[in-house]
PDB file of C-alpha atoms in Angstrom:
ATOM      1  CA  GLY A   1     -22.504  23.268  31.637  1.00 59.00           C
ATOM      2  CA  THR A   2     -24.892  20.865  31.745  1.00 64.00           C
ATOM      3  CA  LEU A   3     -26.446  18.436  29.596  1.00 69.00           C
ATOM      4  CA  ARG A   4     -30.040  18.952  29.540  1.00 69.00           C
ATOM      5  CA  LEU A   5     -32.193  15.885  28.780  1.00 69.00           C
ATOM      6  CA  CYS A   6     -35.579  16.694  27.037  1.00 72.00           C
ATOM      7  CA  ASN A   7     -38.553  14.724  25.981  1.00 73.00           C
ATOM      8  CA  ARG A   8     -38.378  14.745  22.057  1.00 76.00           C
ATOM      9  CA  ARG A   9     -41.931  15.327  21.553  1.00 84.00           C
ATOM     10  CA  THR A  10     -42.992  18.085  23.577  1.00 86.00           C
ATOM     11  CA  GLY A  11     -39.380  19.915  24.608  1.00 81.00           C
ATOM     12  CA  GLU A  12     -40.139  19.289  28.379  1.00 80.00           C
ATOM     13  CA  ARG A  13     -36.718  19.015  30.329  1.00 75.00           C
ATOM     14  CA  LEU A  14     -36.526  15.806  32.143  1.00 69.00           C
ATOM     15  CA  ALA A  15     -33.290  16.411  33.883  1.00 65.00           C
ATOM     16  CA  GLY A  16     -29.929  17.265  33.421  1.00 67.00           C
ATOM     17  CA  LEU A  17     -26.426  15.828  33.613  1.00 66.00           C
ATOM     18  CA  ALA A  18     -24.057  18.617  35.659  1.00 62.00           C
ATOM     19  CA  GLY A  19     -20.740  18.336  36.465  1.00 57.00           C
ATOM     20  CA  HIS A  20     -18.880  19.892  33.076  1.00 52.00           C
ATOM     21  CA  GLY A  21     -17.876  22.753  35.190  1.00 53.00           C
ATOM     22  CA  HIS A  22     -18.493  26.238  33.975  1.00 50.00           C
ATOM     23  CA  GLY A  23     -16.751  25.189  30.540  1.00 58.00           C
ATOM     24  CA  GLY A  24     -18.921  24.232  27.621  1.00 67.00           C
ATOM     25  CA  ILE A  25     -19.953  20.674  26.250  1.00 71.00           C
ATOM     26  CA  ALA A  26     -17.694  19.954  23.553  1.00 69.00           C
ATOM     27  CA  TRP A  27     -19.385  17.071  22.306  1.00 74.00           C
ATOM     28  CA  CYS A  28     -22.256  14.654  23.321  1.00 82.00           C
ATOM     29  CA  GLU A  29     -24.100  11.587  22.296  1.00 87.00           C
ATOM     30  CA  TYR A  30     -25.840   8.166  22.746  1.00 87.00           C
ATOM     31  CA  SER A  31     -24.622   4.555  22.785  1.00 93.00           C
ATOM     32  CA  PRO A  32     -26.065   2.992  19.790  1.00 94.00           C
ATOM     33  CA  ASP A  33     -28.163   0.962  22.358  1.00 93.00           C
ATOM     34  CA  GLY A  34     -29.306   4.153  24.169  1.00 87.00           C
ATOM     35  CA  THR A  35     -28.121   3.033  27.268  1.00 90.00           C
ATOM     36  CA  SER A  36     -25.111   5.383  27.953  1.00 90.00           C
ATOM     37  CA  ILE A  37     -24.317   8.710  26.897  1.00 88.00           C
ATOM     38  CA  LEU A  38     -21.059  10.235  26.450  1.00 87.00           C
ATOM     39  CA  SER A  39     -20.017  13.841  26.874  1.00 84.00           C
ATOM     40  CA  SER A  40     -16.668  16.141  27.198  1.00 82.00           C
ATOM     41  CA  VAL A  41     -15.667  19.513  28.494  1.00 70.00           C
ATOM     42  CA  GLY A  42     -14.565  21.681  26.146  1.00 62.00           C
ATOM     43  CA  GLU A  43     -12.595  25.184  26.607  1.00 55.00           C
ATOM     44  CA  ILE A  44     -12.922  26.739  30.379  1.00 42.00           C
ATOM     45  CA  PRO A  45     -13.056  30.172  30.176  1.00 40.00           C
ATOM     46  CA  ALA A  46     -11.863  32.390  32.986  1.00 37.00           C
ATOM     47  CA  VAL A  47     -15.121  33.830  33.432  1.00 36.00           C
ATOM     48  CA  ALA A  48     -18.714  31.916  32.104  1.00 34.00           C
ATOM     49  CA  ALA A  49     -22.305  31.400  32.488  1.00 34.00           C
ATOM     50  CA  PRO A  50     -23.212  27.485  32.090  1.00 36.00           C
ATOM     51  CA  ARG A  51     -24.560  26.786  28.729  1.00 35.00           C
ATOM     52  CA  PRO A  52     -26.217  23.910  28.344  1.00 37.00           C
ATOM     53  CA  MET A  53     -27.015  21.794  25.552  1.00 36.00           C
ATOM     54  CA  THR A  54     -29.811  19.700  24.705  1.00 36.00           C
ATOM     55  CA  ALA A  55     -30.179  16.124  23.861  1.00 40.00           C
ATOM     56  CA  LEU A  56     -33.643  14.833  22.849  1.00 38.00           C
ATOM     57  CA  LEU A  57     -35.131  11.732  24.174  1.00 39.00           C
ATOM     58  CA  GLY A  58     -38.177   9.775  23.885  1.00 37.00           C
ATOM     59  CA  GLY A  59     -38.950   8.570  27.266  1.00 36.00           C
ATOM     60  CA  LEU A  60     -38.499   9.997  31.005  1.00 36.00           C
ATOM     61  CA  ILE A  61     -35.694  10.021  32.727  1.00 36.00           C
ATOM     62  CA  PRO A  62     -35.580  10.270  36.977  1.00 34.00           C
ATOM     63  CA  PRO A  63     -34.191  13.906  37.597  1.00 34.00           C
ATOM     64  CA  THR A  64     -31.406  12.282  39.867  1.00 34.00           C
ATOM     65  CA  PHE A  65     -27.860  12.833  38.663  1.00 34.00           C
ATOM     66  CA  GLN A  66     -24.658  12.272  40.279  1.00 34.00           C
ATOM     67  CA  GLN A  67     -21.603  14.877  39.429  1.00 38.00           C
ATOM     68  CA  PRO A  68     -18.699  13.792  38.726  1.00 38.00           C
ATOM     69  CA  THR A  69     -15.230  15.346  40.174  1.00 43.00           C
ATOM     70  CA  ALA A  70     -14.167  19.035  38.824  1.00 44.00           C
ATOM     71  CA  PRO A  71     -13.881  18.229  34.771  1.00 46.00           C
ATOM     72  CA  MET A  72     -10.575  19.528  32.901  1.00 52.00           C
ATOM     73  CA  VAL A  73     -10.643  20.509  29.496  1.00 53.00           C
ATOM     74  CA  GLY A  74     -11.032  17.402  27.417  1.00 60.00           C
ATOM     75  CA  ASP A  75     -11.913  15.022  29.571  1.00 75.00           C
ATOM     76  CA  ILE A  76     -14.538  12.462  28.679  1.00 84.00           C
ATOM     77  CA  SER A  77     -17.370  11.351  30.968  1.00 85.00           C
ATOM     78  CA  LEU A  78     -19.532   8.323  30.454  1.00 89.00           C
ATOM     79  CA  TRP A  79     -23.378   8.544  31.941  1.00 86.00           C
ATOM     80  CA  ASP A  80     -26.144   5.506  32.263  1.00 85.00           C
ATOM     81  CA  GLY A  81     -28.813   7.019  29.912  1.00 80.00           C
ATOM     82  CA  LYS A  82     -31.613   5.330  31.775  1.00 75.00           C
ATOM     83  CA  SER A  83     -30.427   6.199  35.498  1.00 74.00           C
ATOM     84  CA  GLY A  84     -28.285   9.221  34.410  1.00 76.00           C
ATOM     85  CA  ALA A  85     -25.535   8.139  37.472  1.00 80.00           C
ATOM     86  CA  HIS A  86     -22.034   9.004  36.518  1.00 82.00           C
ATOM     87  CA  LEU A  87     -20.458   6.209  35.628  1.00 88.00           C
ATOM     88  CA  ARG A  88     -16.564   7.201  35.016  1.00 88.00           C
ATOM     89  CA  VAL A  89     -14.389  10.031  33.468  1.00 85.00           C
ATOM     90  CA  LEU A  90     -11.896   9.251  30.642  1.00 84.00           C
ATOM     91  CA  THR A  91      -9.018  11.428  31.894  1.00 71.00           C
ATOM     92  CA  LEU A  92      -6.579  12.714  29.481  1.00 69.00           C
ATOM     93  CA  ALA A  93      -2.685  12.624  30.546  1.00 60.00           C
ATOM     94  CA  ALA A  94      -2.028  16.529  30.714  1.00 54.00           C
ATOM     95  CA  ARG A  95       0.197  16.137  27.725  1.00 49.00           C
ATOM     96  CA  SER A  96      -3.137  15.096  25.864  1.00 53.00           C
ATOM     97  CA  ARG A  97      -4.856  17.980  26.914  1.00 57.00           C
ATOM     98  CA  GLY A  98      -6.869  20.259  24.664  1.00 63.00           C
ATOM     99  CA  LYS A  99     -10.285  20.895  22.890  1.00 73.00           C
ATOM    100  CA  VAL A 100     -12.274  17.293  21.830  1.00 80.00           C
ATOM    101  CA  ALA A 101     -12.665  16.933  18.426  1.00 81.00           C
ATOM    102  CA  CYS A 102     -14.573  13.895  18.156  1.00 85.00           C
ATOM    103  CA  CYS A 103     -16.240  11.495  20.744  1.00 89.00           C
ATOM    104  CA  ALA A 104     -17.948   8.641  19.517  1.00 92.00           C
ATOM    105  CA  PHE A 105     -19.218   4.861  20.339  1.00 95.00           C
ATOM    106  CA  SER A 106     -17.945   1.978  18.357  1.00 97.00           C
ATOM    107  CA  PRO A 107     -21.122   0.782  15.965  1.00 97.00           C
ATOM    108  CA  ASP A 108     -21.265  -2.415  18.858  1.00 97.00           C
ATOM    109  CA  GLY A 109     -21.345   0.246  21.504  1.00 96.00           C
ATOM    110  CA  SER A 110     -18.286  -1.556  23.351  1.00 96.00           C
ATOM    111  CA  ARG A 111     -15.664   1.262  22.722  1.00 97.00           C
ATOM    112  CA  ILE A 112     -15.107   4.589  22.604  1.00 95.00           C
ATOM    113  CA  LEU A 113     -13.077   7.015  20.571  1.00 93.00           C
ATOM    114  CA  ALA A 114     -12.233  10.285  21.374  1.00 89.00           C
ATOM    115  CA  GLY A 115      -9.595  12.518  19.430  1.00 87.00           C
ATOM    116  CA  GLY A 116      -8.647  16.437  19.772  1.00 83.00           C
ATOM    117  CA  GLY A 117      -5.839  18.521  20.402  1.00 77.00           C
ATOM    118  CA  GLU A 118      -5.323  22.506  19.894  1.00 71.00           C
ATOM    119  CA  TYR A 119      -2.747  23.764  22.420  1.00 64.00           C
ATOM    120  CA  SER A 120      -0.919  20.406  22.414  1.00 65.00           C
ATOM    121  CA  PRO A 121       0.197  17.425  20.084  1.00 77.00           C
ATOM    122  CA  GLY A 122      -2.705  16.140  18.041  1.00 84.00           C
ATOM    123  CA  TRP A 123      -4.248  12.515  20.091  1.00 86.00           C
ATOM    124  CA  LEU A 124      -6.661  10.056  19.344  1.00 91.00           C
ATOM    125  CA  LYS A 125      -7.468   7.227  22.203  1.00 91.00           C
ATOM    126  CA  VAL A 126      -9.871   4.234  22.450  1.00 95.00           C
ATOM    127  CA  TRP A 127     -11.190   2.525  25.677  1.00 94.00           C
ATOM    128  CA  GLU A 128     -13.172  -0.423  26.413  1.00 94.00           C
ATOM    129  CA  ARG A 129     -17.008   0.704  27.277  1.00 93.00           C
ATOM    130  CA  ALA A 130     -17.046  -1.451  30.009  1.00 91.00           C
ATOM    131  CA  THR A 131     -13.943  -1.154  32.071  1.00 91.00           C
ATOM    132  CA  GLY A 132     -12.731   2.499  31.020  1.00 89.00           C
ATOM    133  CA  CYS A 133      -9.319   1.038  30.116  1.00 91.00           C
ATOM    134  CA  GLU A 134      -7.560   2.567  27.190  1.00 92.00           C
ATOM    135  CA  ILE A 135      -6.727   0.209  24.331  1.00 94.00           C
ATOM    136  CA  VAL A 136      -5.462   2.438  21.783  1.00 94.00           C
ATOM    137  CA  SER A 137      -3.168   5.760  21.894  1.00 91.00           C
ATOM    138  CA  VAL A 138      -2.252   7.701  18.827  1.00 91.00           C
ATOM    139  CA  SER A 139      -0.384  10.820  19.054  1.00 86.00           C
ATOM    140  CA  SER A 140       0.774  13.112  16.081  1.00 85.00           C
ATOM    141  CA  PRO A 141       2.452  16.873  15.754  1.00 81.00           C
ATOM    142  CA  ARG A 142      -0.805  17.910  14.160  1.00 82.00           C
ATOM    143  CA  ARG A 143      -3.909  18.442  15.746  1.00 81.00           C
ATOM    144  CA  LEU A 144      -7.115  15.968  15.236  1.00 85.00           C
ATOM    145  CA  CYS A 145     -10.075  17.518  13.314  1.00 84.00           C
ATOM    146  CA  ALA A 146     -12.347  14.501  13.281  1.00 87.00           C
ATOM    147  CA  GLY A 147     -12.527  10.810  13.430  1.00 91.00           C
ATOM    148  CA  ALA A 148     -15.415   8.062  12.921  1.00 94.00           C
ATOM    149  CA  TRP A 149     -15.833   4.668  13.091  1.00 96.00           C
ATOM    150  CA  SER A 150     -16.162   2.401  10.017  1.00 97.00           C
ATOM    151  CA  HIS A 151     -19.228   0.241   9.886  1.00 96.00           C
ATOM    152  CA  ASP A 152     -18.006  -2.929  11.077  1.00 97.00           C
ATOM    153  CA  GLY A 153     -15.894  -1.136  13.988  1.00 97.00           C
ATOM    154  CA  ARG A 154     -12.350  -2.746  12.568  1.00 97.00           C
ATOM    155  CA  ARG A 155     -10.914   0.873  11.310  1.00 97.00           C
ATOM    156  CA  ILE A 156     -11.280   4.523  12.406  1.00 97.00           C
ATOM    157  CA  LEU A 157     -10.989   7.286   9.850  1.00 94.00           C
ATOM    158  CA  ALA A 158      -8.293   9.957  11.543  1.00 92.00           C
ATOM    159  CA  ALA A 159      -8.442  13.723  10.122  1.00 89.00           C
ATOM    160  CA  TRP A 160      -5.392  15.643  10.771  1.00 84.00           C
ATOM    161  CA  ASP A 161      -4.478  18.807  10.508  1.00 76.00           C
ATOM    162  CA  GLU A 162      -7.337  20.909   9.252  1.00 59.00           C
ATOM    163  CA  GLY A 163      -8.436  18.036   7.082  1.00 58.00           C
ATOM    164  CA  LYS A 164      -5.359  18.304   5.069  1.00 70.00           C
ATOM    165  CA  ALA A 165      -4.392  14.341   5.580  1.00 76.00           C
ATOM    166  CA  LEU A 166      -7.062  11.580   6.190  1.00 87.00           C
ATOM    167  CA  GLN A 167      -5.439   8.154   7.296  1.00 91.00           C
ATOM    168  CA  VAL A 168      -7.441   5.137   8.348  1.00 95.00           C
ATOM    169  CA  LEU A 169      -6.119   3.492  10.993  1.00 96.00           C
ATOM    170  CA  ASP A 170      -6.618   0.066  12.504  1.00 97.00           C
ATOM    171  CA  SER A 171      -9.394   0.149  15.708  1.00 96.00           C
ATOM    172  CA  ALA A 172      -7.331  -2.446  17.629  1.00 96.00           C
ATOM    173  CA  SER A 173      -3.631  -1.303  17.224  1.00 96.00           C
ATOM    174  CA  GLY A 174      -3.941   2.362  15.791  1.00 95.00           C
ATOM    175  CA  ARG A 175      -1.609   1.520  13.158  1.00 96.00           C
ATOM    176  CA  VAL A 176      -1.975   3.296   9.918  1.00 94.00           C
ATOM    177  CA  GLU A 177      -3.554   1.394   7.345  1.00 96.00           C
ATOM    178  CA  ALA A 178      -3.526   4.171   4.566  1.00 93.00           C
ATOM    179  CA  THR A 179      -2.935   7.816   4.399  1.00 88.00           C
ATOM    180  CA  LEU A 180      -5.767   9.846   1.867  1.00 85.00           C
ATOM    181  CA  ARG A 181      -4.514  13.132   0.379  1.00 77.00           C
ATOM    182  CA  ALA A 182      -5.765  15.272  -2.475  1.00 65.00           C
ATOM    183  CA  SER A 183      -3.951  13.111  -4.919  1.00 62.00           C
ATOM    184  CA  GLY A 184      -5.638  10.003  -3.776  1.00 56.00           C
ATOM    185  CA  TRP A 185      -4.676   6.697  -1.466  1.00 54.00           C
ATOM    186  CA  ASP A 186      -0.902   6.512  -0.158  1.00 54.00           C
ATOM    187  CA  PRO A 187      -0.583   3.178   1.192  1.00 54.00           C
ATOM    188  CA  VAL A 188       1.787   2.826   4.118  1.00 51.00           C
TER     189      VAL A 188
END
């Protein structure tokens, strides 16, 4: 798949971020400062034609983009939002493979959150944007359906097992601070 960058006013295609294989793009997002783009590879079907996802931009971007190595389901790519250069792939261990349910920059843009799981245990990871170093790793027997940063970046809200349980996690350690169920908060 290819992530297409277009002028938001005219819809004109400016460039494409190729390198997602023949699988679909499961997720894409701009960093808060607009200088980086995250994308992730969704399921890679046995026979598929590339289906681009479009991201809208206000300015022009040169159509010179580098392709990363062959993607795997769940790999997350970090791209330079101005030059289109591929910066790195945040590769997941084989046991963490599976559909990406969420992918987001922290509010200050310094960290990257991703999570998912489908055919494997659920997972949630945090990396440093500047280095690509994994700093938090959480696993669960239930798949992760959604994840989001708090406004101050200190906590992560994780929805496990199709929304049946929400957990508030410390973003620096991955430690569970509270669990929200239909009956209300259940502090840990």
